[in-house]
Amino acid sequence: MTSTPAAEPTPPAPVHDERRLYAALLTVAAAPHVRTRESIARIMWTVSATLAPAVAWAAWQFGLRALAQVAVCAGAAVACEAAIQKFRGVPITWRDGSAFLTGLLLALCIPVGMPLWMTALGAVFAIGIAKQPFGGLGHNIFNPAHAGRAFLLASFPVQMTTWTALTTQVDVVTSATPLGMLKEQGMPAVVATFGGPSGLYQSLFLGNVNGSLGEVSALLLLLGGLFLVWKRYIFWQGPVFYIGTVALLAWVLGGPGWFDGDPLFHVLSGGLVLGAFFMLTDMVTSPITAKGQVIFAVGAGLLVFLIRKFGGYPEGVCYSILLMNCFTPLIDRFVSPRTPKEAHA
Amino acid sequence: MVHSFRGGTHVRHEKQRTAGKPIEPMPLPERLVVPLRQHIGAVPEPIVARGDLVAKGQLLARSDAYVSATVHAPTSGVIKDILELPHPTLGKGMAFVLEPDGRDAWVEGLPIERDWRDLDPDALRELVRAGGVVGLGGAAFPTHVKLSPPAGTVLEHVVVNGAECEPYLTSDDAVMCARAEDLVTGIEILLRITGAVHGHVGIEANKPQALKAVAAAARRLPQVRVVALPTRYPQGAERSILQALLGKWVPAGQLPLSVGAIVQNTTTCVAIADAVVRGIPVIDKVLTVSGAAVVTPRNVLVRIGTSWRDVLAFCGGPTEDLGRLVMGGPMMGVAQNSFDAPVIKASSGLLALSKAEVAHPPEGPCLRCGMCVSVCPMARKPLDFPTMAELHLVSQADAAGILECIECGTCEYACPANRPILQSIQVLKAKVRAARAQTAATR
């Protein structure tokens, strides 16, 4: 290019070089010619961002160890996804944020004291067994984060149920979770530990209780979840019917007699709020219609209560969602939206 | 009554470029290309020949078939040729090449001032037919046919569609503001022809001036109500606007007649008034010329047959950034492959969309988010169709009710994974129709 004489520079094109403009070949394409600004990546990273306050709260409550858990888990998930996609010879898509979100959600489902190598292994299971072998994003049957958690609970039951005391609560003597206490010592003991019912609810709601990283603050999770509903990233029916079913069953059947259970305790404790807004509503593994979401959520709520009340584990959110994931294809097959006339026919 | 319909979504309306701008008449171009076929139905036969001098409003082509529409000369001049030329929706089509003489002289006797109230419904319908009136919202179905329901049908409602839910377009808005009186006269004529007792005008709430103008003009007709509809695409789809205004749903495979209604676009009503009251046929059209890749977006009044090239030149021309030229709105409009294709009766806009506006990011996997299902006004499951198209699952697509799809494009607009949903539906529909035809033939 240096040999080109600089004596005759081409003049800048006029704003309207009509001949040139009209000579350009027009591109045709099928309608619609415009589309939403939403994208997979935008949805995934936005969901991750709405979890940031809950992660920050966990870091405040549990110390930097909480952040290490999140970083290791998300990092392992992303690395595993990239490695498998490289092996499969398909485009590497970690930028879409779905593997990161899986890692983040898994980290929020495990105790802060979990050895980091176990956390990483859980993330590898989530991506390498529950997601990629099915065909990657959009094709997996089970919620990958919950599949990873189930794997960890089956493999390392002791570490998965060892709860480190909160750094901010010097006067909390026990390091058991409220649901664990309920299972082993009964409701009066739980209430006594928190100095009465109002203290209990306040601690649960604001997040001064022990548990997994994502079990601590119902308030922050709720705010994040409401944001997702407002963005229409999730159906409101899922969380409402899930939490509603658990609350109803806890009230009717949860106490020693009929209708004297404690619905608020059941709703605010454990991973219910996290599960309701962030796991049950996973686009890939939950039904595609609002009506399907209702069936799905009621079924999952029923399972949560059955596990909490009669099962061997204190908490049932993870299994309730995994079990209902099995029914999603069936629900989607039989629940179809109807036009007004079809509905009457 | 709640004025709502199933599904739909908010689309970026982008109407600000031309909203509220007046209708600017465009000077006559040097050449007009007037296609014979501008409607659904039989192609009319030319009744003028090469070299003939024609006057503005003179009949150029007609058909004996009932489902057809006449074509008139948009101005006075000479017929230079009749040959196959670029067509905005058909690719190519036979057309008159008319060289205007610049006098723009009306054919003798036009326009007139007719006292239409003395005429009976059949005579009125014949005047609509003679005016070459078709559905000007884009469907281009001959209006006189729509106004001839089978014997025994009771028509109760005339629904006038002023939703203009397509983004960018403001031509209906401009026409409603400028010609509200004629719009109401058109409704009056429609009520007379059909014997309907109620008139409903549905206008999306983002057009306050049009709402005000039409409501004021309609005050003289107590049986006509003007309703502000929520701004949601596809509010103007036939079933959607009927559901919103009448609370009635037209069953699959049936016409609005089944709920005792006919639906007409606002611009069509104005054209009916023109044809019946003044004898003026459809020879011009208000177009919204918009998009980020046109220098001066505006609402223009152009003669049928004006090329896109001339229309764009009147609006300052396209910019370097032109990504796609679209006739109609961005949701259902037709991409143009030639600057030489002309304005036809069904044109309501010309969009010079920039490369950024038509950007199509790479397709991702379906997340099964259900967005397409939630927004589908026809309550289908659009997410299934791309897979069915890939795997040639034609009978499954038929069973899934694919033929009910109105191709509004809302599903594909809303898809965060940029799936080619509408295109898959169009491919599948053709296959389903072919399969049905084959089954019918073998029986």
Coordinates of C-alpha atoms in Angstrom, one line a residue, chain A residues 229 235-246 276-277 280 297:
Chain A
V229 CA -40.8 -11.5 38.2
F235 CA -43.4 -16.8 36.0
W236 CA -44.9 -15.4 39.2
Q237 CA -47.0 -18.6 39.5
G238 CA -44.0 -20.8 40.4
P239 CA -42.8 -19.1 43.6
V240 CA -46.3 -18.1 44.7
F241 CA -47.8 -21.6 44.4
Y242 CA -44.7 -23.3 45.7
I243 CA -44.4 -21.2 48.8
G244 CA -48.2 -21.1 49.2
T245 CA -48.4 -24.9 49.1
V246 CA -45.7 -25.3 51.7
A276 CA -38.8 -20.8 44.9
F277 CA -37.4 -17.9 43.0
L280 CA -37.9 -24.0 40.7
A297 CA -45.0 -25.7 41.9

